[in-house]
Short mmCIF file of C-alpha atoms in Angstrom, two decimals:
data_model
loop_
_atom_site.label_atom_id
_atom_site.label_comp_id
_atom_site.label_asym_id
_atom_site.label_seq_id
_atom_site.Cartn_x
_atom_site.Cartn_y
_atom_site.Cartn_z
CA MET S 209 192.07 120.42 188.20
CA SER S 210 188.66 119.50 189.83
CA THR S 211 188.00 119.36 193.30
CA GLY S 212 187.89 115.50 193.16
CA ALA S 213 191.27 115.24 191.77
CA VAL S 214 192.61 117.48 194.37
CA VAL S 215 191.05 115.32 197.18
CA GLY S 216 192.20 112.24 195.60
CA ILE S 217 195.91 113.63 195.68
CA ILE S 218 195.79 114.64 199.15
CA ILE S 219 194.26 111.32 200.41
CA VAL S 220 197.33 109.55 198.52
CA VAL S 221 199.96 112.04 200.20
CA ILE S 222 198.16 111.22 203.62
CA VAL S 223 198.21 107.44 203.19
CA ILE S 224 202.09 107.76 201.86
CA ALA S 225 202.94 109.82 204.94
CA ALA S 226 201.14 107.44 207.30
CA LEU S 227 202.73 104.30 205.86
CA VAL S 228 206.44 106.06 206.29
CA ALA S 229 205.49 106.96 209.86
CA ALA S 230 204.59 103.53 210.32
CA ALA S 231 207.70 102.10 208.92
CA VAL S 232 209.80 104.34 210.83
CA VAL S 233 207.87 103.22 214.10
CA ALA S 234 208.37 99.77 213.31
CA LEU S 235 212.00 99.98 212.17
CA GLY S 236 212.47 101.86 215.39
CA ALA S 237 210.75 98.96 217.32
CA LEU S 238 212.86 96.25 215.77
CA ARG S 239 216.00 98.06 216.62
CA ARG S 240 214.85 98.68 220.45
CA ALA S 241 214.00 94.84 220.47
CA ARG S 242 217.61 93.69 218.92
CA LEU S 243 219.53 96.09 221.22
CA HIS S 244 217.60 94.98 224.26
CA ARG S 245 217.99 91.30 223.22
CA GLN S 246 221.70 91.80 222.72
CA PHE S 247 222.25 93.78 225.78
CA GLY S 248 219.82 92.70 228.18
CA PRO S 249 220.43 94.14 231.80
CA GLU S 250 222.91 96.59 230.37
CA TYR S 251 220.42 98.15 228.20
CA ASP S 252 217.98 98.76 231.15
CA ARG S 253 220.98 100.06 233.22
CA LEU S 254 221.87 102.61 230.83
CA VAL S 255 218.06 103.72 230.04
CA ASP S 256 218.19 104.52 233.86
CA GLU S 257 221.16 106.19 233.80
CA ARG S 258 220.78 108.19 230.71
CA GLY S 259 217.15 109.08 231.51
CA SER S 260 215.77 108.08 228.02
CA ARG S 261 215.70 105.19 225.62
CA LYS S 262 216.82 107.24 222.68
CA LYS S 263 220.19 108.27 224.37
CA ALA S 264 220.79 104.70 225.82
CA GLU S 265 220.29 103.18 222.29
CA ALA S 266 222.66 105.90 220.89
CA GLU S 267 225.30 105.01 223.40
CA LEU S 268 224.94 101.18 222.79
CA THR S 269 225.24 101.61 218.93
CA ASP S 270 228.24 103.59 219.62
CA ARG S 271 229.95 101.26 221.87
CA GLN S 272 229.26 98.57 219.06
CA ARG S 273 231.22 100.68 216.67
CA ARG S 274 234.05 101.13 218.96
CA VAL S 275 234.25 97.48 219.84
CA GLU S 276 234.65 96.49 216.00
CA ALA S 277 237.44 98.91 215.89
CA LEU S 278 239.42 97.17 218.81
CA GLY S 279 240.08 93.88 216.75
CA ILE S 280 238.91 91.50 219.54
CA HIS S 281 240.13 87.97 218.79
CA GLU S 282 239.22 84.22 220.10
CA LEU S 283 241.81 82.61 221.96
CA THR S 284 243.72 79.98 220.51
CA PRO S 285 243.18 76.32 221.79
CA GLU S 286 246.68 76.30 223.30
CA GLN S 287 245.66 79.52 225.21
CA GLN S 288 242.21 77.79 226.15
CA ALA S 289 243.98 74.77 227.32
CA SER S 290 246.31 77.03 229.76
CA TYR S 291 243.64 79.08 231.13
CA SER S 292 241.48 76.05 231.71
CA GLY S 293 244.26 74.63 233.72
CA ASP S 294 244.92 78.16 235.48
CA TRP S 295 241.14 78.12 236.38
CA THR S 296 241.14 74.70 237.94
CA ALA S 297 244.15 75.96 240.36
CA VAL S 298 242.21 78.73 241.37
CA GLN S 299 239.08 76.87 242.13
CA GLU S 300 241.30 74.35 244.22
CA ARG S 301 242.68 77.27 246.25
CA PHE S 302 239.12 78.09 247.11
CA VAL S 303 238.88 75.32 249.52
CA ASP S 304 241.60 76.71 251.91
CA THR S 305 241.89 80.50 250.93
CA PRO S 306 238.62 81.58 249.54
CA ALA S 307 239.16 85.41 249.52
CA GLU S 308 242.61 84.85 248.04
CA ALA S 309 240.97 82.56 245.33
CA VAL S 310 238.49 85.11 244.32
CA ALA S 311 241.05 87.67 243.74
CA ALA S 312 243.16 85.49 241.70
CA ALA S 313 239.88 84.63 239.47
CA ASN S 314 239.30 88.31 239.06
CA THR S 315 243.30 88.73 237.94
CA LEU S 316 242.74 85.74 235.74
CA ILE S 317 239.64 87.32 233.99
CA TRP S 318 241.49 90.40 233.04
CA ASP S 319 244.65 88.29 231.78
CA VAL S 320 242.11 86.52 229.26
CA MET S 321 240.74 90.25 228.05
CA ARG S 322 244.25 91.58 227.56
CA ASP S 323 245.10 88.23 225.67
CA ARG S 324 242.15 88.72 223.46
CA GLY S 325 242.71 92.29 222.91
CA TYR S 326 240.45 94.17 225.38
CA PRO S 327 241.73 97.44 226.14
CA ALA S 328 242.53 96.03 229.83
CA ASN S 329 244.52 99.20 230.88
CA ASP S 330 241.35 101.25 230.78
CA ARG S 331 238.89 99.75 233.16
CA ASN S 332 236.06 101.71 231.85
CA ALA S 333 236.42 100.97 228.12
CA SER S 334 236.73 97.16 228.72
CA MET S 335 233.67 97.10 230.71
CA ASP S 336 231.88 98.94 227.75
CA ALA S 337 233.33 96.51 225.42
CA LEU S 338 232.47 93.26 227.46
CA SER S 339 228.65 94.74 227.34
CA VAL S 340 228.71 94.22 223.75
CA HIS S 341 229.25 90.41 223.49
CA HIS S 342 229.03 89.15 227.07
CA ALA S 343 226.22 91.37 228.49
CA ARG S 344 224.58 88.83 230.49
CA SER S 345 227.65 87.51 232.54
CA LEU S 346 229.05 91.13 232.73
CA GLU S 347 225.80 92.06 234.64
CA GLY S 348 226.69 89.28 237.42
CA TYR S 349 230.41 90.37 237.47
CA ARG S 350 228.98 94.04 238.01
CA GLN S 351 227.53 92.87 241.08
CA THR S 352 230.78 91.82 242.70
CA LEU S 353 232.70 95.17 242.06
CA GLN S 354 231.87 96.55 245.40
CA LEU S 355 232.63 93.08 247.34
CA ARG S 356 235.57 93.75 249.68
CA THR S 357 237.26 90.18 249.83
CA GLU S 358 238.87 90.70 253.23
CA SER S 359 235.68 91.00 255.07
CA ALA S 360 233.14 88.99 252.90
CA SER S 361 231.62 86.05 254.09
CA THR S 362 232.43 82.71 252.58
CA GLU S 363 228.78 82.37 251.14
CA GLN S 364 229.54 86.07 249.51
CA LEU S 365 232.77 84.64 248.13
CA ARG S 366 231.35 81.62 246.49
CA GLU S 367 228.74 83.64 244.83
CA ALA S 368 231.45 85.91 243.75
CA MET S 369 233.19 82.97 242.43
CA ILE S 370 230.32 81.72 240.61
CA ARG S 371 229.87 85.09 238.66
CA TYR S 372 233.39 85.16 237.83
CA ARG S 373 233.31 81.72 236.48
CA SER S 374 230.41 82.66 234.12
CA LEU S 375 232.33 85.61 232.93
CA PHE S 376 235.46 83.50 232.47
CA GLU S 377 233.79 80.76 230.44
CA ASP S 378 232.15 83.31 228.07
CA LEU S 379 235.47 84.96 227.56
CA THR S 380 237.56 81.86 226.90
CA GLY S 381 234.88 80.09 225.01
CA LEU S 382 235.04 77.28 227.53
CA ARG S 383 231.37 77.51 228.67
CA GLU S 384 229.63 73.87 228.70
CA GLY S 385 227.53 73.48 225.32
CA ARG S 386 229.95 75.70 223.37
CA GLY S 387 232.89 74.86 221.21
CA GLY S 388 232.23 71.53 220.03
CA PRO S 389 235.13 70.18 218.36
CA GLY S 390 237.34 73.14 220.05
CA ARG S 391 236.61 71.70 223.60
CA ASP S 392 237.84 68.50 222.64
CA ARG S 393 241.03 69.99 221.05
CA VAL S 394 241.44 71.81 224.43
CA ALA S 395 241.19 68.67 226.37
CA GLU S 396 243.43 67.07 223.90
CA ILE S 397 246.11 69.86 224.48
CA ARG S 398 245.63 69.63 228.27
CA ASP S 399 246.10 65.79 228.34
CA ARG S 400 249.16 66.08 226.47
CA ALA S 401 250.76 68.70 228.75
CA ALA S 402 249.65 66.46 232.03
CA ASP S 403 251.32 63.50 230.13
CA SER S 404 254.74 65.37 229.78
CA ALA S 405 254.81 66.57 233.25
CA ASN S 406 254.38 62.69 234.30
CA GLY S 407 257.27 61.87 231.95
CA GLU S 408 254.79 59.74 229.78
CA PRO S 409 255.44 59.82 226.07
CA THR S 410 253.17 62.17 224.11
CA PRO S 411 251.12 59.94 221.59
CA GLY S 412 252.75 59.61 218.24
CA GLU S 413 256.20 59.92 219.87
CA PRO S 414 258.55 56.78 220.39
CA ALA S 415 258.91 55.53 223.77
CA PRO S 416 262.39 56.05 225.05
CA ALA S 417 264.74 53.18 224.66
CA PRO S 418 265.19 50.81 228.00
CA ALA S 419 268.53 51.25 229.73
CA PRO S 420 271.04 48.31 229.41
CA ALA S 421 271.04 45.75 231.99
CA GLU S 422 273.21 46.06 234.81
CA PRO S 423 275.55 43.18 235.45
CA ALA S 424 274.50 41.05 238.49
CA ALA S 425 275.76 42.54 241.92
CA ASP S 426 277.63 39.18 243.01
CA GLU S 427 279.65 39.01 239.82
CA PRO S 428 283.36 39.90 240.34
CA ALA S 429 284.17 42.82 238.05
CA ALA S 430 287.26 41.24 237.06
CA ALA S 431 285.39 38.38 235.77
CA ARG S 432 282.97 40.42 233.48
CA PRO S 433 285.34 41.14 230.44
CA ALA S 434 286.82 37.35 230.67
CA ALA S 435 283.23 36.19 230.58
CA ALA S 436 282.46 38.52 227.55
CA ALA S 437 285.72 37.26 225.60
CA GLU S 438 284.59 33.69 226.08
CA ASN S 439 281.08 34.18 224.96
CA ALA S 440 282.53 35.82 221.68
CA SER S 441 285.10 33.15 221.25
CA ARG S 442 282.21 30.31 221.49
CA THR S 443 280.13 32.46 219.02
CA ALA S 444 282.93 32.55 216.54
CA ASP S 445 283.46 28.78 216.90
CA THR S 446 279.57 27.75 216.18
CA PRO S 447 279.11 26.59 212.89
CA ARG S 448 276.92 28.22 210.73
#
């Protein structure tokens, strides 16, 4: 084989190796960008915690696999409507007892997680699972974990409530701008429940029959049967 042919082969091998290396770098950059976009602040937090991007990305990729195996599912419209009403009640409590309302909001979040299939009995596993689909609202929630509600100021409690609401709305699918027809369905269910509580008929159901009229209070009881008999006699004698 001539020297020129050997040189040509070496050049081709070098070019192929360079292209493969460039492809590997490009795929790595795309993967990193995708993980950073999905996990947001959680990505940066884990990089700082693990000390390298490679370790952080390996952990996040593993989290995704674990979450897929959990079978996490969406709430039904009925569950959404029920939790929406619960959250409204919690917010109303904040006016008079803010610390208790914040504690109740936190409990409600974990109730939603349990209903959706999160491993709510394992706090660390649940937090890891939340980071896969709710990383941005989870970041706000993390900021409240060290808050001592019994000694917190009203402003601190208000900020905690806002962060809880963000995660709650993400978990339930009730965030403004999401759900479309699903949100209409939730509103319909809540309205129906409110109507039932107020004694109003549910749309599509017949209204209750009116109660029979009571006899006049000043009419003697003994005269009522006689009057009825007289009316019946007149009806029978009326020519048809």
